[in-house]
mmCIF file of C-alpha atoms in Angstrom:
data_model
loop_
_atom_site.group_PDB
_atom_site.id
_atom_site.type_symbol
_atom_site.label_atom_id
_atom_site.label_comp_id
_atom_site.label_asym_id
_atom_site.label_seq_id
_atom_site.Cartn_x
_atom_site.Cartn_y
_atom_site.Cartn_z
ATOM 1 C CA UNK A 1 -4.325 7.367 -21.107
ATOM 2 C CA UNK A 2 -7.629 8.187 -20.000
ATOM 3 C CA UNK A 3 -6.905 11.468 -18.057
ATOM 4 C CA UNK A 4 -10.407 11.646 -16.564
ATOM 5 C CA UNK A 5 -10.185 8.142 -15.269
ATOM 6 C CA UNK A 6 -6.870 8.879 -13.694
ATOM 7 C CA UNK A 7 -8.302 11.944 -11.850
ATOM 8 C CA UNK A 8 -11.241 9.848 -10.481
ATOM 9 C CA UNK A 9 -9.123 7.369 -9.335
ATOM 10 C CA UNK A 10 -7.160 9.711 -7.601
ATOM 11 C CA UNK A 11 -10.238 11.409 -6.056
ATOM 12 C CA UNK A 12 -11.451 8.258 -4.825
ATOM 13 C CA UNK A 13 -8.132 7.219 -3.227
ATOM 14 C CA UNK A 14 -8.443 10.995 -1.672
ATOM 15 C CA UNK A 15 -11.626 10.262 -0.024
ATOM 16 C CA UNK A 16 -10.440 6.848 1.429
ATOM 17 C CA UNK A 17 -7.477 8.493 2.758
ATOM 18 C CA UNK A 18 -9.595 11.034 4.442
ATOM 19 C CA UNK A 19 -11.781 8.238 5.891
ATOM 20 C CA UNK A 20 -8.808 6.473 7.079
ATOM 21 C CA UNK A 21 -7.234 9.391 8.630
ATOM 22 C CA UNK A 22 -11.016 10.096 10.320
ATOM 23 C CA UNK A 23 -10.803 6.434 11.730
ATOM 24 C CA UNK A 24 -7.252 6.635 12.985
ATOM 25 C CA UNK A 25 -8.900 8.104 16.314
ATOM 26 C CA UNK A 26 -10.218 4.802 16.900
ATOM 27 C CA UNK A 27 -6.937 2.926 16.980
ATOM 28 C CA UNK A 28 -5.750 2.691 20.456
ATOM 29 C CA UNK A 29 -2.214 1.298 20.950
ATOM 30 C CA UNK A 30 -0.472 0.731 24.400
ATOM 31 C CA UNK A 31 3.155 1.566 25.457
ATOM 32 C CA UNK A 32 4.480 -0.081 28.448
ATOM 33 C CA UNK A 33 7.859 0.550 30.668
ATOM 34 C CA UNK A 34 8.968 -0.765 33.805
ATOM 35 C CA UNK A 35 8.181 -4.523 33.315
ATOM 36 C CA UNK A 36 4.284 -3.199 33.044
ATOM 37 C CA UNK A 37 4.636 -0.689 35.862
ATOM 38 C CA UNK A 38 3.605 2.101 33.636
ATOM 39 C CA UNK A 39 1.305 2.000 30.567
ATOM 40 C CA UNK A 40 -0.064 4.598 28.418
ATOM 41 C CA UNK A 41 -2.431 4.300 25.789
ATOM 42 C CA UNK A 42 -2.373 6.411 22.540
ATOM 43 C CA UNK A 43 -4.791 6.908 19.582
ATOM 44 C CA UNK A 44 -4.016 7.025 16.087
ATOM 45 C CA UNK A 45 -3.819 10.731 16.433
ATOM 46 C CA UNK A 46 -1.302 10.628 19.014
ATOM 47 C CA UNK A 47 -3.526 11.628 21.993
ATOM 48 C CA UNK A 48 -2.759 10.177 25.241
ATOM 49 C CA UNK A 49 -6.051 8.471 26.524
ATOM 50 C CA UNK A 50 -5.254 6.838 29.568
ATOM 51 C CA UNK A 51 -2.183 6.480 31.993
ATOM 52 C CA UNK A 52 -1.968 3.641 34.401
ATOM 53 C CA UNK A 53 0.755 3.523 37.026
ATOM 54 C CA UNK A 54 1.306 0.762 39.444
ATOM 55 C CA UNK A 55 1.194 1.647 43.037
ATOM 56 C CA UNK A 56 4.582 -0.120 43.736
ATOM 57 C CA UNK A 57 6.248 2.084 41.241
ATOM 58 C CA UNK A 58 5.154 5.466 43.164
ATOM 59 C CA UNK A 59 7.633 4.427 45.796
ATOM 60 C CA UNK A 60 10.373 5.120 43.231
ATOM 61 C CA UNK A 61 12.218 8.505 42.943
ATOM 62 C CA UNK A 62 10.522 11.226 40.863
ATOM 63 C CA UNK A 63 13.262 11.139 38.014
ATOM 64 C CA UNK A 64 12.640 7.299 37.760
ATOM 65 C CA UNK A 65 8.958 7.843 37.596
ATOM 66 C CA UNK A 66 9.522 10.556 34.687
ATOM 67 C CA UNK A 67 11.925 8.294 32.853
ATOM 68 C CA UNK A 68 9.422 5.452 32.644
ATOM 69 C CA UNK A 69 6.565 7.740 31.592
ATOM 70 C CA UNK A 70 8.788 8.942 28.934
ATOM 71 C CA UNK A 71 9.520 5.395 27.859
ATOM 72 C CA UNK A 72 6.037 4.440 27.918
ATOM 73 C CA UNK A 73 4.892 7.157 25.603
ATOM 74 C CA UNK A 74 7.539 6.713 23.069
ATOM 75 C CA UNK A 75 6.554 2.694 23.159
ATOM 76 C CA UNK A 76 3.171 3.798 22.355
ATOM 77 C CA UNK A 77 3.858 6.192 19.910
ATOM 78 C CA UNK A 78 5.889 3.418 18.021
ATOM 79 C CA UNK A 79 2.684 1.121 18.144
ATOM 80 C CA UNK A 80 0.524 3.729 16.967
ATOM 81 C CA UNK A 81 2.950 4.247 13.900
ATOM 82 C CA UNK A 82 2.809 0.506 13.133
ATOM 83 C CA UNK A 83 -0.785 0.513 13.255
ATOM 84 C CA UNK A 84 -1.283 3.685 11.139
ATOM 85 C CA UNK A 85 1.052 2.340 8.399
ATOM 86 C CA UNK A 86 -0.698 -1.293 8.490
ATOM 87 C CA UNK A 87 -4.387 0.768 8.085
ATOM 88 C CA UNK A 88 -2.721 3.016 5.159
ATOM 89 C CA UNK A 89 -1.490 -0.242 3.611
ATOM 90 C CA UNK A 90 -4.909 -1.264 3.543
ATOM 91 C CA UNK A 91 -6.077 1.659 1.433
ATOM 92 C CA UNK A 92 -3.068 1.790 -0.811
ATOM 93 C CA UNK A 93 -3.442 -1.907 -1.717
ATOM 94 C CA UNK A 94 -0.117 -2.928 0.006
ATOM 95 C CA UNK A 95 1.911 -0.125 -2.032
ATOM 96 C CA UNK A 96 5.175 0.317 -0.071
ATOM 97 C CA UNK A 97 5.610 3.832 0.936
ATOM 98 C CA UNK A 98 9.257 5.541 1.074
ATOM 99 C CA UNK A 99 10.994 5.247 4.451
ATOM 100 C CA UNK A 100 9.694 8.107 6.946
ATOM 101 C CA UNK A 101 6.883 8.759 4.653
ATOM 102 C CA UNK A 102 4.328 10.317 6.745
ATOM 103 C CA UNK A 103 0.622 10.510 5.664
ATOM 104 C CA UNK A 104 -0.862 14.064 6.008
ATOM 105 C CA UNK A 105 -2.520 14.350 9.536
#
């Protein structure tokens, strides 16, 4: 085995991972709840970038609205995880990572 070649490949993959990590902020996923009454947009760094609440749902009790916001946030997070995994899969050439494996963020 050529150790220097392996080291170079590892460095190239590390560079690609850093570039992918930086590009994740451009990924935006949307989570919804209440049949679309609450929508939350989240980027690939798990920052909420937009919240939309329909006027109709504002007439509900506070607890209902809080639950809908939490559900929409959780849905957005799941969507981000899916898109992030898809992006990272492109870099790793489709190499399957172990369940629960998280790339360093």
